[in-house]
Short mmCIF file of C-alpha atoms and ligand atoms in Angstrom, two decimals:
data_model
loop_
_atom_site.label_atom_id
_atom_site.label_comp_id
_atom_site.label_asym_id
_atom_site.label_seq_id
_atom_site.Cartn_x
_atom_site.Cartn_y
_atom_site.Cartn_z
CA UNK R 1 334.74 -34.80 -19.44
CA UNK R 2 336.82 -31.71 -20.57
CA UNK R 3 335.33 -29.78 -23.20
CA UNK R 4 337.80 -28.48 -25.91
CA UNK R 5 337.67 -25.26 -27.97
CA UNK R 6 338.56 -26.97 -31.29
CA UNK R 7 338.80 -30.65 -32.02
CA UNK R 8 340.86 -31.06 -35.16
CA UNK R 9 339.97 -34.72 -36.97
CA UNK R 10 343.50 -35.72 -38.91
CA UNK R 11 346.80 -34.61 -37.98
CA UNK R 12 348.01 -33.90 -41.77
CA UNK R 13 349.06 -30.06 -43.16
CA UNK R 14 345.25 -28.87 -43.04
CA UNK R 15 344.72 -30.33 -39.25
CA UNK R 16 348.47 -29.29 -38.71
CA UNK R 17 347.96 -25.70 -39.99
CA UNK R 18 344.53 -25.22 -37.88
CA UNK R 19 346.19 -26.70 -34.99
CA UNK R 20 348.99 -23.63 -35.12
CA UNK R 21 346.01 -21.36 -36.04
CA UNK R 22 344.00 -22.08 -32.60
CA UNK R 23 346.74 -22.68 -30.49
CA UNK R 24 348.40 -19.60 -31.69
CA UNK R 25 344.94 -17.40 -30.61
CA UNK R 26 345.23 -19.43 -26.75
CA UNK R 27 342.11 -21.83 -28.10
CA UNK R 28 342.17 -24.73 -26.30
CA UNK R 29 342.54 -27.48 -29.11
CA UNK R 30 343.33 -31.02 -29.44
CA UNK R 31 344.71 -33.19 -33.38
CA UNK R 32 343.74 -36.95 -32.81
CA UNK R 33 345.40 -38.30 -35.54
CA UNK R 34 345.10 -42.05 -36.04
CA UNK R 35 348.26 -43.07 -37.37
CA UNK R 36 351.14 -41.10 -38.82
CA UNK R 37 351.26 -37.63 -39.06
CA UNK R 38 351.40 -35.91 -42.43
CA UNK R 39 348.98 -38.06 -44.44
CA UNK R 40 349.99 -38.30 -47.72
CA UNK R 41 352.67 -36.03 -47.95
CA UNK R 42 355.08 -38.04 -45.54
CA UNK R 43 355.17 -40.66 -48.69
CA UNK R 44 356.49 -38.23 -50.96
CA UNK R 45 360.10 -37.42 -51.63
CA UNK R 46 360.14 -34.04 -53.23
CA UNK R 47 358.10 -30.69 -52.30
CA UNK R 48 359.24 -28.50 -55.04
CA UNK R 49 355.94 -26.92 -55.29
CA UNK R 50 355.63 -25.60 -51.76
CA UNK R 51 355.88 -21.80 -51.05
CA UNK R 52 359.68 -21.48 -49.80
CA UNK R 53 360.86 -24.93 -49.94
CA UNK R 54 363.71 -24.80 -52.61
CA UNK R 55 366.17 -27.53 -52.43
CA UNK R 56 366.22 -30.86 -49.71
CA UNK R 57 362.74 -30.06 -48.28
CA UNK R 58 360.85 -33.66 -48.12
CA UNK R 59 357.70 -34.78 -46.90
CA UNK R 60 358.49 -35.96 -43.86
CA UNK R 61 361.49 -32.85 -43.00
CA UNK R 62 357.89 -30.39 -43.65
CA UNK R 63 355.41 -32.15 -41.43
CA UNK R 64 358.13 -32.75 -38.49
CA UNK R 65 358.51 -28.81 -38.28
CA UNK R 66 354.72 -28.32 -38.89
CA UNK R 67 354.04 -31.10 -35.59
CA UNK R 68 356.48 -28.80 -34.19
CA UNK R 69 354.93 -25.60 -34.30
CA UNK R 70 351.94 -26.67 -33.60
CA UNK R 71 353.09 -27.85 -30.47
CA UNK R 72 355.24 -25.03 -29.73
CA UNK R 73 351.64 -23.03 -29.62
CA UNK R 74 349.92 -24.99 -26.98
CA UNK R 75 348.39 -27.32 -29.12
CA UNK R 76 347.57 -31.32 -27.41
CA UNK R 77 347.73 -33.85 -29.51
CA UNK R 78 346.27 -37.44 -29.27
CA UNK R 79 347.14 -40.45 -31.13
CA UNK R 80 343.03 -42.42 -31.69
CA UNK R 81 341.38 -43.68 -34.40
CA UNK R 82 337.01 -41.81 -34.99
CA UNK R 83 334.49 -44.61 -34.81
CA UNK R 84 331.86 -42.29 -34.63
CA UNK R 85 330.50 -38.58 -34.24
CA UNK R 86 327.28 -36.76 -32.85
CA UNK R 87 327.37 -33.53 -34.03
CA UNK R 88 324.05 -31.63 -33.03
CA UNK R 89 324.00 -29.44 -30.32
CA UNK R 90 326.26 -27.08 -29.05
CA UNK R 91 328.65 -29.52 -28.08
CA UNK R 92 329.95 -31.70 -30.28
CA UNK R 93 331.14 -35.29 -29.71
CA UNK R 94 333.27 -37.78 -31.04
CA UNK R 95 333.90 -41.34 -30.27
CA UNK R 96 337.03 -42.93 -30.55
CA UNK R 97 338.55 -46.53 -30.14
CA UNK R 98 340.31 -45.26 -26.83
CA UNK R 99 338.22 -42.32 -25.92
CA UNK R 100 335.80 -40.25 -25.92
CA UNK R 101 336.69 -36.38 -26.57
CA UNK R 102 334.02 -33.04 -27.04
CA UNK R 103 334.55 -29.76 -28.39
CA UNK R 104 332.66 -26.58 -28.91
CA UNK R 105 333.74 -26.84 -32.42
CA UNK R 106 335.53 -29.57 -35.10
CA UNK R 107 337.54 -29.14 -37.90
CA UNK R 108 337.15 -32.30 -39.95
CA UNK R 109 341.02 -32.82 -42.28
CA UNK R 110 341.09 -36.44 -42.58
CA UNK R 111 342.32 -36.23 -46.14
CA UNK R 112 342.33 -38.76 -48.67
CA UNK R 113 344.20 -42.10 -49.47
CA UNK R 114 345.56 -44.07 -52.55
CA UNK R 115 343.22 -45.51 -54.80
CA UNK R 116 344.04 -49.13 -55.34
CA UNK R 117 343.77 -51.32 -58.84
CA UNK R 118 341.27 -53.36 -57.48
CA UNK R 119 342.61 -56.29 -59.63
CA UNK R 120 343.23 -59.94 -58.44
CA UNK R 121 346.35 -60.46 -56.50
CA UNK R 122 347.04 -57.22 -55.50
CA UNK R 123 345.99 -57.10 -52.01
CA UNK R 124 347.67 -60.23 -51.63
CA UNK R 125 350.87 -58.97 -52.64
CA UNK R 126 351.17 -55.72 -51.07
CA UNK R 127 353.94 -55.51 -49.27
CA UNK R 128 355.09 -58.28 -51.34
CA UNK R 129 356.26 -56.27 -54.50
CA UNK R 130 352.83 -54.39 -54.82
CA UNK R 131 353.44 -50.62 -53.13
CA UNK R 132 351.86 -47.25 -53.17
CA UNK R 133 355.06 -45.50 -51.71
CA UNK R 134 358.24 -45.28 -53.49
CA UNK R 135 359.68 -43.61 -51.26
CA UNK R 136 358.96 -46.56 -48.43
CA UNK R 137 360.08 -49.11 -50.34
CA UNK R 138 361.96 -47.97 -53.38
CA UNK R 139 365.16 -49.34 -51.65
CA UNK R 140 363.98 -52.97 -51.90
CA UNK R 141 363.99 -52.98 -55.35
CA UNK R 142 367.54 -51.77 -56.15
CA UNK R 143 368.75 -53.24 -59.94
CA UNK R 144 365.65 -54.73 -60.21
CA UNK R 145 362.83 -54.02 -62.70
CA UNK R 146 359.79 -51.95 -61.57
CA UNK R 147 356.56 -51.17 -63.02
CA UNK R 148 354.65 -47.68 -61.92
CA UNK R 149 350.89 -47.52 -62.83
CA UNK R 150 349.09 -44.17 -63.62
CA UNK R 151 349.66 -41.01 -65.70
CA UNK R 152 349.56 -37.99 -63.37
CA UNK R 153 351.64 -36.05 -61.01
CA UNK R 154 352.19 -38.58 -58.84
CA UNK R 155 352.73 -41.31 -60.98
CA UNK R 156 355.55 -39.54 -63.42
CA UNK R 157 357.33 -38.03 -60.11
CA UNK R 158 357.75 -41.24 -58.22
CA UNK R 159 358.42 -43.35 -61.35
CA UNK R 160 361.58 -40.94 -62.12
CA UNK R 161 362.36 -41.42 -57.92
CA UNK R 162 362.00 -45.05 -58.36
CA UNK R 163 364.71 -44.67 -61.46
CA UNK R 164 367.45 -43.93 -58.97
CA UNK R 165 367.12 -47.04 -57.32
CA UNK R 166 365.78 -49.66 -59.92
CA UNK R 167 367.41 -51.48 -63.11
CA UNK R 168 364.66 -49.90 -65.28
CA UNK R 169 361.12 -48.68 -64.59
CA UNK R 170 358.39 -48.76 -66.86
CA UNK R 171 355.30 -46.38 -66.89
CA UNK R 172 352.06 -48.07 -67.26
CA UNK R 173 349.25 -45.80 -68.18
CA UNK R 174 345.49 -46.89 -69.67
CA UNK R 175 346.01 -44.16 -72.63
CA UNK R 176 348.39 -42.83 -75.06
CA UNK R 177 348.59 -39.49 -73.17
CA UNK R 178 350.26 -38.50 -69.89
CA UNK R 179 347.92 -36.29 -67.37
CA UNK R 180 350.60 -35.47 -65.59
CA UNK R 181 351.85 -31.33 -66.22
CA UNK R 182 354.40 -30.42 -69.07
CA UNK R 183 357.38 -29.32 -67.06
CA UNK R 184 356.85 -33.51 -65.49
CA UNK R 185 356.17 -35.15 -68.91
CA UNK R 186 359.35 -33.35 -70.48
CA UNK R 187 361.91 -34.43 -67.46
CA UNK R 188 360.44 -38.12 -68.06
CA UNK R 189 360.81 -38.38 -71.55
CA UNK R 190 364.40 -37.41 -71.12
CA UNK R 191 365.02 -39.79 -68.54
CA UNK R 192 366.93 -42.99 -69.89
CA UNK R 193 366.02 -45.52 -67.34
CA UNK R 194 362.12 -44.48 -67.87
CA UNK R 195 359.99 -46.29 -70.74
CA UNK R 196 356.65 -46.15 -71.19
CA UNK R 197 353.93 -48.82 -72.01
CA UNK R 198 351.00 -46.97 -73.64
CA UNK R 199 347.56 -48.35 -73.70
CA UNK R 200 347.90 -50.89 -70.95
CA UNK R 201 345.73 -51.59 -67.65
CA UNK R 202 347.62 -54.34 -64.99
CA UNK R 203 344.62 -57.58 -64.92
CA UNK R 204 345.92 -59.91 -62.48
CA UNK R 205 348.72 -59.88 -60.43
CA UNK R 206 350.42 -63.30 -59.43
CA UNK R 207 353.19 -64.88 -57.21
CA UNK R 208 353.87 -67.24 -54.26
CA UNK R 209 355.05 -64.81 -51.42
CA UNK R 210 356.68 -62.17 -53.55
CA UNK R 211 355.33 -60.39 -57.24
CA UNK R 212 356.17 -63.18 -59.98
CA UNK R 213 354.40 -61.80 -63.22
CA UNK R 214 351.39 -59.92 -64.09
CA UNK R 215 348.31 -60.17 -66.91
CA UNK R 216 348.40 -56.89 -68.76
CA UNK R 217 345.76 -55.57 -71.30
CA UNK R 218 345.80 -53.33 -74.06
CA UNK R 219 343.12 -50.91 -73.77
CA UNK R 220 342.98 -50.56 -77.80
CA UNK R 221 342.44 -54.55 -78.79
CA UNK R 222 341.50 -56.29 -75.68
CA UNK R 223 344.39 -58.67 -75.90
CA UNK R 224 345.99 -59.95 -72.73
CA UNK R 225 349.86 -61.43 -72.03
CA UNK R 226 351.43 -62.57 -69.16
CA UNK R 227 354.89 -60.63 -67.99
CA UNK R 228 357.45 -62.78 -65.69
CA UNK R 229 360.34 -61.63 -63.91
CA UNK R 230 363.55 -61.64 -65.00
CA UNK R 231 365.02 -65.34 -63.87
CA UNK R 232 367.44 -64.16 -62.31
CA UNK R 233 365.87 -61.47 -60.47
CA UNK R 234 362.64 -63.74 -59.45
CA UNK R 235 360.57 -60.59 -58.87
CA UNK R 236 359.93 -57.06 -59.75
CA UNK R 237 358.42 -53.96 -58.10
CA UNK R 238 354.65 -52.73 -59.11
CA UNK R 239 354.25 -49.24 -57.44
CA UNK R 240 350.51 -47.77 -57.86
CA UNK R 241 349.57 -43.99 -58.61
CA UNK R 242 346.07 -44.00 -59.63
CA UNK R 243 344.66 -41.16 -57.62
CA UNK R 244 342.99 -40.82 -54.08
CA UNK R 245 339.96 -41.44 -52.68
CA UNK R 246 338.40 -39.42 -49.26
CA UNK R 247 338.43 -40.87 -46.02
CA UNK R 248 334.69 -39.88 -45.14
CA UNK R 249 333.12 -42.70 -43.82
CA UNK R 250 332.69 -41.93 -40.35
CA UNK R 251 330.75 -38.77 -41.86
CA UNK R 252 328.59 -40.47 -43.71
CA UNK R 253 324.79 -39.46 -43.41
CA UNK R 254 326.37 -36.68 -40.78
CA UNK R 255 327.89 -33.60 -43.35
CA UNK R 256 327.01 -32.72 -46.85
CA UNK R 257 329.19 -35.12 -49.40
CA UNK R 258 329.82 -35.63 -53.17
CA UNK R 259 331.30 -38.49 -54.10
CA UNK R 260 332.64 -38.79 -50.05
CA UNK R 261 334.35 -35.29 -50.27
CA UNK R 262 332.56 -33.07 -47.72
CA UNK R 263 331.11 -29.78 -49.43
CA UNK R 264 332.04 -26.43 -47.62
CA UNK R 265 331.70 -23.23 -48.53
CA UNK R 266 334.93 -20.84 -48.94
CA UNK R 267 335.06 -20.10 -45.49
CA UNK R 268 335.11 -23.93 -44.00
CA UNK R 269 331.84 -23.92 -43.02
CA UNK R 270 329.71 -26.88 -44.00
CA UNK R 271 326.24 -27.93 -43.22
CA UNK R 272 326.41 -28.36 -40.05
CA UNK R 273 327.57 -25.29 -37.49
CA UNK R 274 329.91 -25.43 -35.61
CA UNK R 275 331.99 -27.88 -38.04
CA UNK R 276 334.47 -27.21 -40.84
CA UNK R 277 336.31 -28.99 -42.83
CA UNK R 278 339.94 -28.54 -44.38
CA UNK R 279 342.37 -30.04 -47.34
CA UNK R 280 341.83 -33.25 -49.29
CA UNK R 281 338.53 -33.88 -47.48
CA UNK R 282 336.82 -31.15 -49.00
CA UNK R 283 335.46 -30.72 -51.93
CA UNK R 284 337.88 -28.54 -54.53
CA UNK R 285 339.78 -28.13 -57.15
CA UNK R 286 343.33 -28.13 -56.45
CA UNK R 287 344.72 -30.49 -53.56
CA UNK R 288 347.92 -29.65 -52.69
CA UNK R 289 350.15 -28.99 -49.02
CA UNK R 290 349.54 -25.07 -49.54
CA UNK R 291 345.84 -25.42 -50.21
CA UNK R 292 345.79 -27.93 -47.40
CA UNK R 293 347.56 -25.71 -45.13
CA UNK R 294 345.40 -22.44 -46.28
CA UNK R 295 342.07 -23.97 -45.37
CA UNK R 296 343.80 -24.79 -42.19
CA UNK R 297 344.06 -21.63 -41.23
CA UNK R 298 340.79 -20.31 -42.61
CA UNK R 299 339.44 -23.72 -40.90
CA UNK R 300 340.32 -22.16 -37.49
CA UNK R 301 339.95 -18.39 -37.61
CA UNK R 302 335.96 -19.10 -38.94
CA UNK R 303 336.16 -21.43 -35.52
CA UNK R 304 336.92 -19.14 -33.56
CA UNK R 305 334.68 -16.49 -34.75
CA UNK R 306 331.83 -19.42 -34.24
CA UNK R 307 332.92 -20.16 -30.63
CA UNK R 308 332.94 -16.18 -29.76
CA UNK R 309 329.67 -15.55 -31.06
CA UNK R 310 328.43 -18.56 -28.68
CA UNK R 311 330.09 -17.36 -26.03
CA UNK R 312 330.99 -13.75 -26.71
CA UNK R 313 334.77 -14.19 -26.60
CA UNK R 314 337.42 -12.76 -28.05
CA UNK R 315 340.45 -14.44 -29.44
CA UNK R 316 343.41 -13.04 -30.99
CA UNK R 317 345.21 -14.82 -34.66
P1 NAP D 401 345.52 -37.92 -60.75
O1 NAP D 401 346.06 -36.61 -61.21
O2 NAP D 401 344.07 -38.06 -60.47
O3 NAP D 401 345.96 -39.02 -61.82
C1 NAP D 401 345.59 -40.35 -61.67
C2 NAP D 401 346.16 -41.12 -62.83
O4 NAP D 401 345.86 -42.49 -62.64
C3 NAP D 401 345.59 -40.70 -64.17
O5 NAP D 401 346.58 -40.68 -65.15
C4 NAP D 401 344.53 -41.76 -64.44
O6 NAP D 401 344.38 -42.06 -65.80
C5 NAP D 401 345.12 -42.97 -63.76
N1 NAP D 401 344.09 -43.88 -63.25
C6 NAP D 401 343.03 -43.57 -62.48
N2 NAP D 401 342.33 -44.68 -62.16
C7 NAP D 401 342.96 -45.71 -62.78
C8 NAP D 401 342.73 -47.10 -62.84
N3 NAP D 401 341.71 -47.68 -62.20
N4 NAP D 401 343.59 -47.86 -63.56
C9 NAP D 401 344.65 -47.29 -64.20
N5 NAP D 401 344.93 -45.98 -64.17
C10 NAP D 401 344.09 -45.20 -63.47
O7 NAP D 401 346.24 -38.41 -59.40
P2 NAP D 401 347.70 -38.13 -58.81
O8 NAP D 401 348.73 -38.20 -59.87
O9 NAP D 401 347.81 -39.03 -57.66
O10 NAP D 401 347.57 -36.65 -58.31
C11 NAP D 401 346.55 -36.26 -57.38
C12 NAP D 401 346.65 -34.76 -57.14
O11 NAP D 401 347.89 -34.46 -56.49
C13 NAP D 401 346.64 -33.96 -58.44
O12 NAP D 401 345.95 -32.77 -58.21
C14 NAP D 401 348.10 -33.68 -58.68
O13 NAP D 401 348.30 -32.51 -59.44
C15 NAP D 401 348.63 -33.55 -57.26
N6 NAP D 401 350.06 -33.88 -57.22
C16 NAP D 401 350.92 -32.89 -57.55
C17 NAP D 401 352.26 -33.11 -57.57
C18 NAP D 401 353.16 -31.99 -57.95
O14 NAP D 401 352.65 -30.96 -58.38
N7 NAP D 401 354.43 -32.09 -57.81
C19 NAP D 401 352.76 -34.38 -57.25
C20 NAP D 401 351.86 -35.41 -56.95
C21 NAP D 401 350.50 -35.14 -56.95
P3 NAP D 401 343.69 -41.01 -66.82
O15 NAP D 401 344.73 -39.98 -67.07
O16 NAP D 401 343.37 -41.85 -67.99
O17 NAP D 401 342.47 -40.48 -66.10
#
């Protein structure tokens, strides 16, 4: 079985970024990425926040040039889903549902995904009204009425997306305050087709084959009520922004977590040599495409050095 240079877990801007780091200095690497490339970033709509991208740069238009310089520096990629990892020893292992791949060293991005309600009826309905992607699926709901739950970032951006396509869209948050930052909170309040319904947490969810009506709460009294659809309409969209959770599992009992995020120091490293970790996975404060991208490339340069003091290469970033 070959034996890589760098396997990169997760093909998203942190495994992306490495990936252009090690192929750049002639290591030979491979991404497995499971799914989709981008992780969480190809659902959003706007990247006004990333160094140089000013006007029109999306999600997806940032991660299709990032797949593309990665490749353009040598870099294999392999589309496999981790089932399981041995990472003692020199060479490290891991297990996959088509293969089985080893490397001299690993850089663990498998990011983070949506955190769901975790009320009745929502699994049910996904797909059926209930999303986590406005930018998927903010087309099916065009004049309709759409709820977005959550108060942060992500909730206030997509909920003013989702007002270019929808009748109306209400914000449901459990307090009275937004988390979201001020420059957000102040374009929301001065959108028209945005309300807000304070105080409120989404109970049950309910409807034959498509989102009928839903049991809210008020945080402040305890009381409950029932909203329908419009008659007319028959439906309505409920699009969820609650935060992420890490996708860690396969780790488990393997690297040094809290709370599933895997702890590293400030170069990568964690626990274990030989394998770093980069982006949402880790443990920080501030999880954004440039931090992503930035442990990326630390990610891979401290790889490098670890693979040349095994072997007493040399590479070049
Ligand atoms: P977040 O900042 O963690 O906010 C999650 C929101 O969901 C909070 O308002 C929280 O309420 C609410 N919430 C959490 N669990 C809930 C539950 N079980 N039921 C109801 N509400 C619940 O998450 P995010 O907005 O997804 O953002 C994640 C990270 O990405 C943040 O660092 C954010 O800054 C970043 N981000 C940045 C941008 C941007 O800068 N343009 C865009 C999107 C995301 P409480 O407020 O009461 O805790």
């Amino acid at each position: 079985m070959k034996t890589y240079d760098i396997v990169i877990i997760g093909g998203g801007p942190a495994g992306l970024a490495a990936g252009l780091y090690a192929g750049r200095a002639k290591m030979d690497t491979l991404i497995i990425e499971k799914q989709k490339y981008g992780g969480q970033i190809v659902i959003t709509d706007e990247l006004e926040n990333y160094p140089g991208s000013i006007e029109g740069e999306t999600g997806p238009s940032l991660i299709a040039r990032m797949v593309a310089q990665a490749d353009k520096f040598g870099c294999e990629r392999v589309e496999d889903t981790v089932t399981g990892v041995e990472f003692d020893g020199d060479i490290k292992k891991i297990k996959c549902t088509k293969g089985e791949y080893q490397a001299k060293a690993v850089i663990v991005t498998t990011g983070a995904t949506h955190t769901e309600i975790g009320c009745p009826g929502e699994k049910e309905l996904t797909g059926k009204g209930v999303s986590y992607c406005a930018t998927c699926d903010a087309a099916f709901f065009e004049d309709f009425q759409v709820y977005v739950v959550g108060g942060g970032d992500a909730a206030v951006e997509e909920a003013m997306y989702l007002t270019k396509f929808a009748r109306q869209v209400t914000l449901i948050h459990r307090r009275d305050q937004l988390r979201a930052a001020r420059s957000i909170q102040e374009k929301a309040f001065a959108n028209e087709k945005l309300d807000f319904m304070w105080n409120t947490t989404i109970e049950e969810i309910k409807g034959d084959g498509l989102v009928e009506s839903m049991i809210v709460k008020d945080t402040q009294t305890g009381e409950t009520r029932e909203i329908f659809a419009d008659e007319e309409d028959g439906t309505f969209g409920i699009f969820v922004f609650i935060g992420f959770k890490p996708l860690s599992d396969v780790f488990e009992g393997k690297l040094e977590m809290e709370r599933g995020y895997i702890i590293t120091d400030e170069d990568m490293h964690t626990n274990i040599p030989g394998i770093f970790a980069a982006g949402d996975i880790r443990k920080k404060s501030l999880r954004q495409v440039v931090t992503a991208a930035a442990d990326g490339a630390i990610a891979a340069t401290q790889a490098g050095k670890y693979i040349e003091e095994l072997e007493g290469t040399a590479y070049k970033y």
